């Protein structure tokens, strides 16, 4: 779907994972609805379950009269104790549920600094908003070299005036099992097209730069600045377009979708206490400011996976 101006666009792989679980555990074959176009769209979704850390994802599907709602609540209480138990108001005894919950929290190997000054964010309409942020601040130049080695600049492009126009940063090149990448690039019409553009830029930079040599700087330079807005959000979404759709599979003949819900919790911040380590050196490189103060793409994926499980 096209990205609407003035709005955030979010895609998460937890719903495709729930759909595939429903297919595996109840239908045991590709699911068929009484809506051919919707059926085709849903069955063309890839199975992302192997691309998400098992610790981050919970999916379940089953019949209400066989205790699926109680199972979901009990499982979540064990797996994610801080998660508020989901409710299923009005669910009929002979209904079934497809449920997915994704909770992923990157912990950087070293915490970034909390920026004490507001970050002025400018949206695509030119509106400005003061935000809290974290990173490596202007006053941190020529210091904190170990922290500066943590982020990886995957792509950067300068204009004729040597001003940074587009850049892509992995906030922790050693994070595991997941990585988080931010891309301040010109958005395409859709999230998928924007992601493809980002992947092409990263591949191009890798082919041009090659593997870093031993001792070569792979982080950011001593005078560079990196600032990222704090992001905290929780989303619950009911897929109302599926409400009432009837299945045509023999095992599910006459059954209709009663509840299809996706809950997502995501947080990105400095992740830790402020550093007390400092080392001085002197050189005069031209500083580069990697400041995410305009619309940007953020995606999260297992470091060894070929595709991300969250796009925003």
C-alpha positions as protocol buffer text, in pm:
chain_id: "A"
residue {
  index: 1
  type: UNK
  ca { x: 0 y: 0 z: 0 }
}
residue {
  index: 2
  type: UNK
  ca { x: 120 y: 358 z: -66 }
}
residue {
  index: 3
  type: UNK
  ca { x: 276 y: 548 z: 225 }
}
residue {
  index: 4
  type: UNK
  ca { x: 36 y: 828 z: 320 }
}
residue {
  index: 5
  type: UNK
  ca { x: 195 y: 1168 z: 368 }
}
residue {
  index: 6
  type: UNK
  ca { x: 177 y: 1289 z: 725 }
}
residue {
  index: 7
  type: UNK
  ca { x: 133 y: 938 z: 863 }
}
residue {
  index: 8
  type: UNK
  ca { x: 363 y: 665 z: 990 }
}
residue {
  index: 9
  type: UNK
  ca { x: 358 y: 337 z: 798 }
}
residue {
  index: 10
  type: UNK
  ca { x: 429 y: 16 z: 987 }
}
residue {
  index: 11
  type: UNK
  ca { x: 454 y: -344 z: 868 }
}
residue {
  index: 12
  type: UNK
  ca { x: 528 y: -641 z: 1087 }
}
residue {
  index: 13
  type: UNK
  ca { x: 578 y: -1009 z: 1007 }
}
residue {
  index: 14
  type: UNK
  ca { x: 382 y: -1134 z: 1308 }
}
residue {
  index: 15
  type: UNK
  ca { x: 51 y: -1149 z: 1120 }
}
residue {
  index: 16
  type: UNK
  ca { x: 193 y: -1358 z: 832 }
}
residue {
  index: 17
  type: UNK
  ca { x: 342 y: -1585 z: 1099 }
}
residue {
  index: 18
  type: UNK
  ca { x: -1 y: -1623 z: 1264 }
}
residue {
  index: 19
  type: UNK
  ca { x: -165 y: -1699 z: 928 }
}
residue {
  index: 20
  type: UNK
  ca { x: 90 y: -1973 z: 856 }
}
residue {
  index: 21
  type: UNK
  ca { x: 36 y: -2115 z: 1207 }
}
residue {
  index: 22
  type: UNK
  ca { x: -338 y: -2126 z: 1146 }
}
residue {
  index: 23
  type: UNK
  ca { x: -268 y: -2305 z: 819 }
}
residue {
  index: 24
  type: UNK
  ca { x: -38 y: -2559 z: 987 }
}
residue {
  index: 25
  type: UNK
  ca { x: -228 y: -2630 z: 1306 }
}
residue {
  index: 26
  type: UNK
  ca { x: -592 y: -2628 z: 1191 }
}
residue {
  index: 27
  type: UNK
  ca { x: -630 y: -2649 z: 812 }
}
residue {
  index: 28
  type: UNK
  ca { x: -315 y: -2853 z: 734 }
}
residue {
  index: 29
  type: UNK
  ca { x: -327 y: -2706 z: 382 }
}
residue {
  index: 30
  type: UNK
  ca { x: -335 y: -2360 z: 216 }
}
residue {
  index: 31
  type: UNK
  ca { x: -630 y: -2164 z: 352 }
}
residue {
  index: 32
  type: UNK
  ca { x: -916 y: -2067 z: 123 }
}
residue {
  index: 33
  type: UNK
  ca { x: -1171 y: -1794 z: 196 }
}
residue {
  index: 34
  type: UNK
  ca { x: -1490 y: -1701 z: 15 }
}
residue {
  index: 35
  type: UNK
  ca { x: -1300 y: -1401 z: -120 }
}
residue {
  index: 36
  type: UNK
  ca { x: -1060 y: -1513 z: -398 }
}
residue {
  index: 37
  type: UNK
  ca { x: -867 y: -1185 z: -413 }
}
residue {
  index: 38
  type: UNK
  ca { x: -810 y: -1174 z: -36 }
}
residue {
  index: 39
  type: UNK
  ca { x: -721 y: -1544 z: -34 }
}
residue {
  index: 40
  type: UNK
  ca { x: -459 y: -1485 z: -301 }
}
residue {
  index: 41
  type: UNK
  ca { x: -306 y: -1192 z: -113 }
}
residue {
  index: 42
  type: UNK
  ca { x: -287 y: -1387 z: 213 }
}
residue {
  index: 43
  type: UNK
  ca { x: -145 y: -1704 z: 61 }
}
residue {
  index: 44
  type: UNK
  ca { x: 123 y: -1509 z: -124 }
}
residue {
  index: 45
  type: UNK
  ca { x: 264 y: -1393 z: 212 }
}
residue {
  index: 46
  type: UNK
  ca { x: 600 y: -1545 z: 296 }
}
residue {
  index: 47
  type: UNK
  ca { x: 652 y: -1748 z: 612 }
}
residue {
  index: 48
  type: UNK
  ca { x: 862 y: -1529 z: 840 }
}
residue {
  index: 49
  type: UNK
  ca { x: 869 y: -1755 z: 1145 }
}
residue {
  index: 50
  type: UNK
  ca { x: 1225 y: -1874 z: 1080 }
}
residue {
  index: 51
  type: UNK
  ca { x: 1335 y: -1513 z: 1027 }
}
residue {
  index: 52
  type: UNK
  ca { x: 1237 y: -1404 z: 1379 }
}
residue {
  index: 53
  type: UNK
  ca { x: 1414 y: -1500 z: 1699 }
}
residue {
  index: 54
  type: UNK
  ca { x: 1196 y: -1754 z: 1887 }
}
residue {
  index: 55
  type: UNK
  ca { x: 1245 y: -1546 z: 2200 }
}
residue {
  index: 56
  type: UNK
  ca { x: 1072 y: -1249 z: 2036 }
}
residue {
  index: 57
  type: UNK
  ca { x: 769 y: -1407 z: 1872 }
}
residue {
  index: 58
  type: UNK
  ca { x: 459 y: -1585 z: 2004 }
}
residue {
  index: 59
  type: UNK
  ca { x: 199 y: -1726 z: 1766 }
}
residue {
  index: 60
  type: UNK
  ca { x: -96 y: -1953 z: 1833 }
}
residue {
  index: 61
  type: UNK
  ca { x: -406 y: -2078 z: 1657 }
}
residue {
  index: 62
  type: UNK
  ca { x: -684 y: -2302 z: 1777 }
}
residue {
  index: 63
  type: UNK
  ca { x: -1043 y: -2354 z: 1878 }
}
residue {
  index: 64
  type: UNK
  ca { x: -1203 y: -2165 z: 2165 }
}
residue {
  index: 65
  type: UNK
  ca { x: -1390 y: -2472 z: 2296 }
}
residue {
  index: 66
  type: UNK
  ca { x: -1055 y: -2651 z: 2316 }
}
residue {
  index: 67
  type: UNK
  ca { x: -904 y: -2380 z: 2536 }
}
residue {
  index: 68
  type: UNK
  ca { x: -699 y: -2172 z: 2292 }
}
residue {
  index: 69
  type: UNK
  ca { x: -776 y: -1839 z: 2463 }
}
residue {
  index: 70
  type: UNK
  ca { x: -666 y: -1971 z: 2802 }
}
residue {
  index: 71
  type: UNK
  ca { x: -355 y: -2119 z: 2642 }
}
residue {
  index: 72
  type: UNK
  ca { x: -266 y: -1784 z: 2484 }
}
residue {
  index: 73
  type: UNK
  ca { x: -307 y: -1601 z: 2815 }
}
residue {
  index: 74
  type: UNK
  ca { x: -107 y: -1859 z: 3010 }
}
residue {
  index: 75
  type: UNK
  ca { x: 171 y: -1880 z: 2752 }
}
residue {
  index: 76
  type: UNK
  ca { x: 206 y: -1502 z: 2736 }
}
residue {
  index: 77
  type: UNK
  ca { x: 219 y: -1477 z: 3116 }
}
residue {
  index: 78
  type: UNK
  ca { x: 521 y: -1709 z: 3111 }
}
residue {
  index: 79
  type: UNK
  ca { x: 694 y: -1577 z: 2797 }
}
residue {
  index: 80
  type: UNK
  ca { x: 623 y: -1204 z: 2842 }
}
residue {
  index: 81
  type: UNK
  ca { x: 531 y: -1140 z: 3209 }
}
residue {
  index: 82
  type: UNK
  ca { x: 492 y: -763 z: 3162 }
}
residue {
  index: 83
  type: UNK
  ca { x: 244 y: -807 z: 2874 }
}
residue {
  index: 84
  type: UNK
  ca { x: -118 y: -728 z: 2960 }
}
residue {
  index: 85
  type: UNK
  ca { x: -327 y: -1038 z: 2899 }
}
residue {
  index: 86
  type: UNK
  ca { x: -532 y: -1010 z: 2577 }
}
residue {
  index: 87
  type: UNK
  ca { x: -910 y: -1026 z: 2588 }
}
residue {
  index: 88
  type: UNK
  ca { x: -1147 y: -1182 z: 2338 }
}
residue {
  index: 89
  type: UNK
  ca { x: -1482 y: -1010 z: 2397 }
}
residue {
  index: 90
  type: UNK
  ca { x: -1785 y: -1179 z: 2248 }
}
residue {
  index: 91
  type: UNK
  ca { x: -1601 y: -1481 z: 2115 }
}
residue {
  index: 92
  type: UNK
  ca { x: -1832 y: -1777 z: 2050 }
}
residue {
  index: 93
  type: UNK
  ca { x: -1757 y: -2121 z: 2198 }
}
residue {
  index: 94
  type: UNK
  ca { x: -1715 y: -2280 z: 1855 }
}
residue {
  index: 95
  type: UNK
  ca { x: -1490 y: -2003 z: 1719 }
}
residue {
  index: 96
  type: UNK
  ca { x: -1118 y: -2023 z: 1657 }
}
residue {
  index: 97
  type: UNK
  ca { x: -842 y: -1766 z: 1708 }
}
residue {
  index: 98
  type: UNK
  ca { x: -527 y: -1677 z: 1515 }
}
residue {
  index: 99
  type: UNK
  ca { x: -301 y: -1471 z: 1742 }
}
residue {
  index: 100
  type: UNK
  ca { x: 49 y: -1323 z: 1712 }
}
residue {
  index: 101
  type: UNK
  ca { x: 261 y: -1118 z: 1953 }
}
residue {
  index: 102
  type: UNK
  ca { x: 607 y: -980 z: 1872 }
}
residue {
  index: 103
  type: UNK
  ca { x: 820 y: -815 z: 2141 }
}
residue {
  index: 104
  type: UNK
  ca { x: 1179 y: -736 z: 2040 }
}
residue {
  index: 105
  type: UNK
  ca { x: 1418 y: -516 z: 2234 }
}
residue {
  index: 106
  type: UNK
  ca { x: 1770 y: -447 z: 2105 }
}
residue {
  index: 107
  type: UNK
  ca { x: 2028 y: -410 z: 2380 }
}
residue {
  index: 108
  type: UNK
  ca { x: 2333 y: -227 z: 2251 }
}
residue {
  index: 109
  type: UNK
  ca { x: 2669 y: -362 z: 2360 }
}
residue {
  index: 110
  type: UNK
  ca { x: 2746 y: -11 z: 2485 }
}
residue {
  index: 111
  type: UNK
  ca { x: 2480 y: 246 z: 2579 }
}
residue {
  index: 112
  type: UNK
  ca { x: 2461 y: 571 z: 2390 }
}
residue {
  index: 113
  type: UNK
  ca { x: 2429 y: 909 z: 2559 }
}
residue {
  index: 114
  type: UNK
  ca { x: 2092 y: 1069 z: 2627 }
}
residue {
  index: 115
  type: UNK
  ca { x: 2086 y: 1400 z: 2442 }
}
residue {
  index: 116
  type: UNK
  ca { x: 1999 y: 1677 z: 2688 }
}
residue {
  index: 117
  type: UNK
  ca { x: 1906 y: 1916 z: 2409 }
}
residue {
  index: 118
  type: UNK
  ca { x: 1584 y: 1874 z: 2209 }
}
residue {
  index: 119
  type: UNK
  ca { x: 1616 y: 1722 z: 1862 }
}
residue {
  index: 120
  type: UNK
  ca { x: 1410 y: 1932 z: 1619 }
}
residue {
  index: 121
  type: UNK
  ca { x: 1239 y: 1686 z: 1384 }
}
residue {
  index: 122
  type: UNK
  ca { x: 1103 y: 1817 z: 1053 }
}
residue {
  index: 123
  type: UNK
  ca { x: 832 y: 1612 z: 883 }
}
residue {
  index: 124
  type: UNK
  ca { x: 756 y: 1597 z: 510 }
}
residue {
  index: 125
  type: UNK
  ca { x: 514 y: 1890 z: 539 }
}
residue {
  index: 126
  type: UNK
  ca { x: 776 y: 2112 z: 705 }
}
residue {
  index: 127
  type: UNK
  ca { x: 625 y: 2092 z: 1054 }
}
residue {
  index: 128
  type: UNK
  ca { x: 882 y: 2088 z: 1333 }
}
residue {
  index: 129
  type: UNK
  ca { x: 858 y: 1904 z: 1664 }
}
residue {
  index: 130
  type: UNK
  ca { x: 1104 y: 1888 z: 1954 }
}
residue {
  index: 131
  type: UNK
  ca { x: 1188 y: 1527 z: 2045 }
}
residue {
  index: 132
  type: UNK
  ca { x: 1405 y: 1353 z: 2300 }
}
residue {
  index: 133
  type: UNK
  ca { x: 1695 y: 1164 z: 2145 }
}
residue {
  index: 134
  type: UNK
  ca { x: 2008 y: 963 z: 2211 }
}
residue {
  index: 135
  type: UNK
  ca { x: 2339 y: 902 z: 2041 }
}
residue {
  index: 136
  type: UNK
  ca { x: 2683 y: 1062 z: 2021 }
}
residue {
  index: 137
  type: UNK
  ca { x: 2646 y: 1434 z: 2077 }
}
residue {
  index: 138
  type: UNK
  ca { x: 2840 y: 1736 z: 1942 }
}
residue {
  index: 139
  type: UNK
  ca { x: 3012 y: 1780 z: 2282 }
}
residue {
  index: 140
  type: UNK
  ca { x: 3145 y: 1423 z: 2263 }
}
residue {
  index: 141
  type: UNK
  ca { x: 3396 y: 1493 z: 1983 }
}
residue {
  index: 142
  type: UNK
  ca { x: 3747 y: 1346 z: 2017 }
}
residue {
  index: 143
  type: UNK
  ca { x: 3622 y: 1117 z: 2296 }
}
residue {
  index: 144
  type: UNK
  ca { x: 3451 y: 781 z: 2351 }
}
residue {
  index: 145
  type: UNK
  ca { x: 3630 y: 598 z: 2070 }
}
residue {
  index: 146
  type: UNK
  ca { x: 3505 y: 259 z: 2184 }
}
residue {
  index: 147
  type: UNK
  ca { x: 3146 y: 384 z: 2155 }
}
residue {
  index: 148
  type: UNK
  ca { x: 3219 y: 543 z: 1818 }
}
residue {
  index: 149
  type: UNK
  ca { x: 3324 y: 200 z: 1692 }
}
residue {
  index: 150
  type: UNK
  ca { x: 2979 y: 58 z: 1768 }
}
residue {
  index: 151
  type: UNK
  ca { x: 2761 y: 200 z: 1485 }
}
residue {
  index: 152
  type: UNK
  ca { x: 2820 y: 108 z: 1121 }
}
residue {
  index: 153
  type: UNK
  ca { x: 2757 y: 359 z: 844 }
}
residue {
  index: 154
  type: UNK
  ca { x: 2625 y: 129 z: 571 }
}
residue {
  index: 155
  type: UNK
  ca { x: 2574 y: 403 z: 312 }
}
residue {
  index: 156
  type: UNK
  ca { x: 2622 y: 778 z: 283 }
}
residue {
  index: 157
  type: UNK
  ca { x: 2587 y: 1025 z: -2 }
}
residue {
  index: 158
  type: UNK
  ca { x: 2702 y: 1386 z: -28 }
}
residue {
  index: 159
  type: UNK
  ca { x: 2582 y: 1663 z: -257 }
}
residue {
  index: 160
  type: UNK
  ca { x: 2804 y: 1903 z: -454 }
}
residue {
  index: 161
  type: UNK
  ca { x: 2848 y: 2115 z: -141 }
}
residue {
  index: 162
  type: UNK
  ca { x: 2964 y: 1806 z: 52 }
}
residue {
  index: 163
  type: UNK
  ca { x: 2650 y: 1813 z: 262 }
}
residue {
  index: 164
  type: UNK
  ca { x: 2512 y: 1476 z: 374 }
}
residue {
  index: 165
  type: UNK
  ca { x: 2190 y: 1404 z: 180 }
}
residue {
  index: 166
  type: UNK
  ca { x: 2120 y: 1036 z: 251 }
}
residue {
  index: 167
  type: UNK
  ca { x: 2264 y: 791 z: 503 }
}
residue {
  index: 168
  type: UNK
  ca { x: 2198 y: 445 z: 645 }
}
residue {
  index: 169
  type: UNK
  ca { x: 2325 y: 335 z: 987 }
}
residue {
  index: 170
  type: UNK
  ca { x: 2332 y: 3 z: 1174 }
}
residue {
  index: 171
  type: UNK
  ca { x: 2321 y: 123 z: 1534 }
}
residue {
  index: 172
  type: UNK
  ca { x: 2525 y: -170 z: 1666 }
}
residue {
  index: 173
  type: UNK
  ca { x: 2733 y: -372 z: 1424 }
}
residue {
  index: 174
  type: UNK
  ca { x: 2781 y: -648 z: 1682 }
}
residue {
  index: 175
  type: UNK
  ca { x: 2425 y: -679 z: 1818 }
}
residue {
  index: 176
  type: UNK
  ca { x: 2281 y: -1029 z: 1825 }
}
residue {
  index: 177
  type: UNK
  ca { x: 2054 y: -1197 z: 1738 }
}
residue {
  index: 178
  type: UNK
  ca { x: 1885 y: -891 z: 1589 }
}
residue {
  index: 179
  type: UNK
  ca { x: 2009 y: -578 z: 1418 }
}
residue {
  index: 180
  type: UNK
  ca { x: 1838 y: -244 z: 1383 }
}
residue {
  index: 181
  type: UNK
  ca { x: 1899 y: -24 z: 1080 }
}
residue {
  index: 182
  type: UNK
  ca { x: 1791 y: 336 z: 1027 }
}
residue {
  index: 183
  type: UNK
  ca { x: 1784 y: 494 z: 682 }
}
residue {
  index: 184
  type: UNK
  ca { x: 1742 y: 865 z: 616 }
}
residue {
  index: 185
  type: UNK
  ca { x: 1664 y: 829 z: 246 }
}
residue {
  index: 186
  type: UNK
  ca { x: 1405 y: 962 z: 5 }
}
residue {
  index: 187
  type: UNK
  ca { x: 1096 y: 743 z: 58 }
}
residue {
  index: 188
  type: UNK
  ca { x: 946 y: 554 z: -234 }
}
residue {
  index: 189
  type: UNK
  ca { x: 574 y: 500 z: -287 }
}
residue {
  index: 190
  type: UNK
  ca { x: 555 y: 199 z: -55 }
}
residue {
  index: 191
  type: UNK
  ca { x: 747 y: 56 z: 240 }
}
residue {
  index: 192
  type: UNK
  ca { x: 857 y: -242 z: 31 }
}
residue {
  index: 193
  type: UNK
  ca { x: 993 y: -20 z: -247 }
}
residue {
  index: 194
  type: UNK
  ca { x: 1171 y: 194 z: 11 }
}
residue {
  index: 195
  type: UNK
  ca { x: 1328 y: -114 z: 169 }
}
residue {
  index: 196
  type: UNK
  ca { x: 1440 y: -240 z: -173 }
}
residue {
  index: 197
  type: UNK
  ca { x: 1598 y: 97 z: -243 }
}
residue {
  index: 198
  type: UNK
  ca { x: 1782 y: 86 z: 92 }
}
residue {
  index: 199
  type: UNK
  ca { x: 1908 y: -267 z: 26 }
}
residue {
  index: 200
  type: UNK
  ca { x: 2036 y: -160 z: -317 }
}
residue {
  index: 201
  type: UNK
  ca { x: 2223 y: 136 z: -166 }
}
residue {
  index: 202
  type: UNK
  ca { x: 2382 y: -87 z: 100 }
}
residue {
  index: 203
  type: UNK
  ca { x: 2485 y: -345 z: -160 }
}
residue {
  index: 204
  type: UNK
  ca { x: 2633 y: -73 z: -379 }
}
residue {
  index: 205
  type: UNK
  ca { x: 2836 y: 69 z: -90 }
}
residue {
  index: 206
  type: UNK
  ca { x: 2961 y: -278 z: 7 }
}
residue {
  index: 207
  type: UNK
  ca { x: 3074 y: -352 z: -349 }
}
residue {
  index: 208
  type: UNK
  ca { x: 3254 y: -17 z: -378 }
}
residue {
  index: 209
  type: UNK
  ca { x: 3416 y: -18 z: -34 }
}
residue {
  index: 210
  type: UNK
  ca { x: 3493 y: -389 z: 6 }
}
residue {
  index: 211
  type: UNK
  ca { x: 3583 y: -551 z: 337 }
}
residue {
  index: 212
  type: UNK
  ca { x: 3757 y: -321 z: 591 }
}
residue {
  index: 213
  type: UNK
  ca { x: 4126 y: -387 z: 634 }
}
residue {
  index: 214
  type: UNK
  ca { x: 4274 y: -476 z: 972 }
}
residue {
  index: 215
  type: UNK
  ca { x: 4293 y: -166 z: 1189 }
}
residue {
  index: 216
  type: UNK
  ca { x: 4067 y: 37 z: 957 }
}
residue {
  index: 217
  type: UNK
  ca { x: 3805 y: 254 z: 1125 }
}
residue {
  index: 218
  type: UNK
  ca { x: 3460 y: 95 z: 1084 }
}
residue {
  index: 219
  type: UNK
  ca { x: 3257 y: 318 z: 1315 }
}
residue {
  index: 220
  type: UNK
  ca { x: 3215 y: 696 z: 1296 }
}
residue {
  index: 221
  type: UNK
  ca { x: 3490 y: 956 z: 1302 }
}
residue {
  index: 222
  type: UNK
  ca { x: 3614 y: 1146 z: 1612 }
}
residue {
  index: 223
  type: UNK
  ca { x: 3412 y: 1462 z: 1534 }
}
residue {
  index: 224
  type: UNK
  ca { x: 3099 y: 1295 z: 1387 }
}
residue {
  index: 225
  type: UNK
  ca { x: 2758 y: 1330 z: 1548 }
}
residue {
  index: 226
  type: UNK
  ca { x: 2491 y: 1059 z: 1561 }
}
residue {
  index: 227
  type: UNK
  ca { x: 2146 y: 1144 z: 1702 }
}
residue {
  index: 228
  type: UNK
  ca { x: 1834 y: 925 z: 1694 }
}
residue {
  index: 229
  type: UNK
  ca { x: 1485 y: 1003 z: 1829 }
}
residue {
  index: 230
  type: UNK
  ca { x: 1366 y: 794 z: 2123 }
}
residue {
  index: 231
  type: UNK
  ca { x: 1092 y: 561 z: 2001 }
}
residue {
  index: 232
  type: UNK
  ca { x: 842 y: 383 z: 2226 }
}
residue {
  index: 233
  type: UNK
  ca { x: 516 y: 242 z: 2097 }
}
residue {
  index: 234
  type: UNK
  ca { x: 264 y: -34 z: 2155 }
}
residue {
  index: 235
  type: UNK
  ca { x: 7 y: -124 z: 1893 }
}
residue {
  index: 236
  type: UNK
  ca { x: -293 y: -356 z: 1895 }
}
residue {
  index: 237
  type: UNK
  ca { x: -457 y: -405 z: 1558 }
}
residue {
  index: 238
  type: UNK
  ca { x: -765 y: -603 z: 1461 }
}
residue {
  index: 239
  type: UNK
  ca { x: -778 y: -707 z: 1095 }
}
residue {
  index: 240
  type: UNK
  ca { x: -1140 y: -610 z: 1042 }
}
residue {
  index: 241
  type: UNK
  ca { x: -1118 y: -685 z: 670 }
}
residue {
  index: 242
  type: UNK
  ca { x: -1111 y: -1053 z: 770 }
}
residue {
  index: 243
  type: UNK
  ca { x: -1416 y: -1035 z: 997 }
}
residue {
  index: 244
  type: UNK
  ca { x: -1687 y: -1273 z: 889 }
}
residue {
  index: 245
  type: UNK
  ca { x: -1491 y: -1421 z: 597 }
}
residue {
  index: 246
  type: UNK
  ca { x: -1583 y: -1787 z: 560 }
}
residue {
  index: 247
  type: UNK
  ca { x: -1337 y: -2067 z: 498 }
}
residue {
  index: 248
  type: UNK
  ca { x: -1386 y: -2312 z: 215 }
}
residue {
  index: 249
  type: UNK
  ca { x: -1134 y: -2573 z: 331 }
}
residue {
  index: 250
  type: UNK
  ca { x: -1303 y: -2908 z: 403 }
}
residue {
  index: 251
  type: UNK
  ca { x: -1185 y: -2906 z: 767 }
}
residue {
  index: 252
  type: UNK
  ca { x: -1321 y: -2553 z: 817 }
}
residue {
  index: 253
  type: UNK
  ca { x: -1625 y: -2554 z: 589 }
}
residue {
  index: 254
  type: UNK
  ca { x: -1885 y: -2310 z: 719 }
}
residue {
  index: 255
  type: UNK
  ca { x: -1649 y: -2155 z: 976 }
}
residue {
  index: 256
  type: UNK
  ca { x: -1576 y: -1784 z: 961 }
}
residue {
  index: 257
  type: UNK
  ca { x: -1296 y: -1574 z: 1107 }
}
residue {
  index: 258
  type: UNK
  ca { x: -1401 y: -1442 z: 1445 }
}
residue {
  index: 259
  type: UNK
  ca { x: -1081 y: -1280 z: 1578 }
}
residue {
  index: 260
  type: UNK
  ca { x: -760 y: -1190 z: 1393 }
}
residue {
  index: 261
  type: UNK
  ca { x: -544 y: -970 z: 1611 }
}
residue {
  index: 262
  type: UNK
  ca { x: -184 y: -849 z: 1611 }
}
residue {
  index: 263
  type: UNK
  ca { x: -15 y: -695 z: 1916 }
}
residue {
  index: 264
  type: UNK
  ca { x: 325 y: -532 z: 1876 }
}
residue {
  index: 265
  type: UNK
  ca { x: 549 y: -370 z: 2137 }
}
residue {
  index: 266
  type: UNK
  ca { x: 863 y: -186 z: 2022 }
}
residue {
  index: 267
  type: UNK
  ca { x: 1115 y: 36 z: 2199 }
}
residue {
  index: 268
  type: UNK
  ca { x: 1434 y: 207 z: 2083 }
}
residue {
  index: 269
  type: UNK
  ca { x: 1641 y: 416 z: 2325 }
}
residue {
  index: 270
  type: UNK
  ca { x: 1994 y: 460 z: 2455 }
}
residue {
  index: 271
  type: UNK
  ca { x: 1968 y: 129 z: 2648 }
}
residue {
  index: 272
  type: UNK
  ca { x: 2178 y: 178 z: 2954 }
}
residue {
  index: 273
  type: UNK
  ca { x: 2364 y: 405 z: 3192 }
}
residue {
  index: 274
  type: UNK
  ca { x: 2588 y: 690 z: 3079 }
}
residue {
  index: 275
  type: UNK
  ca { x: 2951 y: 602 z: 3008 }
}
residue {
  index: 276
  type: UNK
  ca { x: 3244 y: 705 z: 3224 }
}
residue {
  index: 277
  type: UNK
  ca { x: 3515 y: 602 z: 2975 }
}
residue {
  index: 278
  type: UNK
  ca { x: 3714 y: 871 z: 2799 }
}
residue {
  index: 279
  type: UNK
  ca { x: 4025 y: 872 z: 2580 }
}
residue {
  index: 280
  type: UNK
  ca { x: 4173 y: 1173 z: 2406 }
}
residue {
  index: 281
  type: UNK
  ca { x: 4342 y: 1206 z: 2068 }
}
residue {
  index: 282
  type: UNK
  ca { x: 4384 y: 1490 z: 1824 }
}
residue {
  index: 283
  type: UNK
  ca { x: 4311 y: 1515 z: 1454 }
}
residue {
  index: 284
  type: UNK
  ca { x: 4103 y: 1742 z: 1234 }
}
residue {
  index: 285
  type: UNK
  ca { x: 3865 y: 1548 z: 1010 }
}
residue {
  index: 286
  type: UNK
  ca { x: 3561 y: 1725 z: 869 }
}
residue {
  index: 287
  type: UNK
  ca { x: 3269 y: 1629 z: 1097 }
}
residue {
  index: 288
  type: UNK
  ca { x: 2968 y: 1443 z: 960 }
}
residue {
  index: 289
  type: UNK
  ca { x: 2634 y: 1471 z: 1137 }
}
residue {
  index: 290
  type: UNK
  ca { x: 2419 y: 1158 z: 1114 }
}
residue {
  index: 291
  type: UNK
  ca { x: 2109 y: 1317 z: 1263 }
}
residue {
  index: 292
  type: UNK
  ca { x: 1771 y: 1149 z: 1208 }
}
residue {
  index: 293
  type: UNK
  ca { x: 1576 y: 1475 z: 1224 }
}
residue {
  index: 294
  type: UNK
  ca { x: 1354 y: 1406 z: 921 }
}
residue {
  index: 295
  type: UNK
  ca { x: 1140 y: 1111 z: 809 }
}
residue {
  index: 296
  type: UNK
  ca { x: 1339 y: 790 z: 798 }
}
residue {
  index: 297
  type: UNK
  ca { x: 1295 y: 417 z: 752 }
}
residue {
  index: 298
  type: UNK
  ca { x: 1366 y: 186 z: 1042 }
}
residue {
  index: 299
  type: UNK
  ca { x: 1381 y: -189 z: 1009 }
}
residue {
  index: 300
  type: UNK
  ca { x: 1460 y: -477 z: 1236 }
}
residue {
  index: 301
  type: UNK
  ca { x: 1577 y: -825 z: 1140 }
}
residue {
  index: 302
  type: UNK
  ca { x: 1773 y: -1124 z: 1254 }
}
residue {
  index: 303
  type: UNK
  ca { x: 2130 y: -1053 z: 1155 }
}
residue {
  index: 304
  type: UNK
  ca { x: 2156 y: -1373 z: 951 }
}
residue {
  index: 305
  type: UNK
  ca { x: 1811 y: -1344 z: 788 }
}
residue {
  index: 306
  type: UNK
  ca { x: 1758 y: -1224 z: 433 }
}
residue {
  index: 307
  type: UNK
  ca { x: 1456 y: -1006 z: 511 }
}
residue {
  index: 308
  type: UNK
  ca { x: 1342 y: -793 z: 808 }
}
residue {
  index: 309
  type: UNK
  ca { x: 1047 y: -874 z: 1031 }
}
residue {
  index: 310
  type: UNK
  ca { x: 950 y: -512 z: 1102 }
}
residue {
  index: 311
  type: UNK
  ca { x: 939 y: -201 z: 885 }
}
residue {
  index: 312
  type: UNK
  ca { x: 842 y: 149 z: 994 }
}
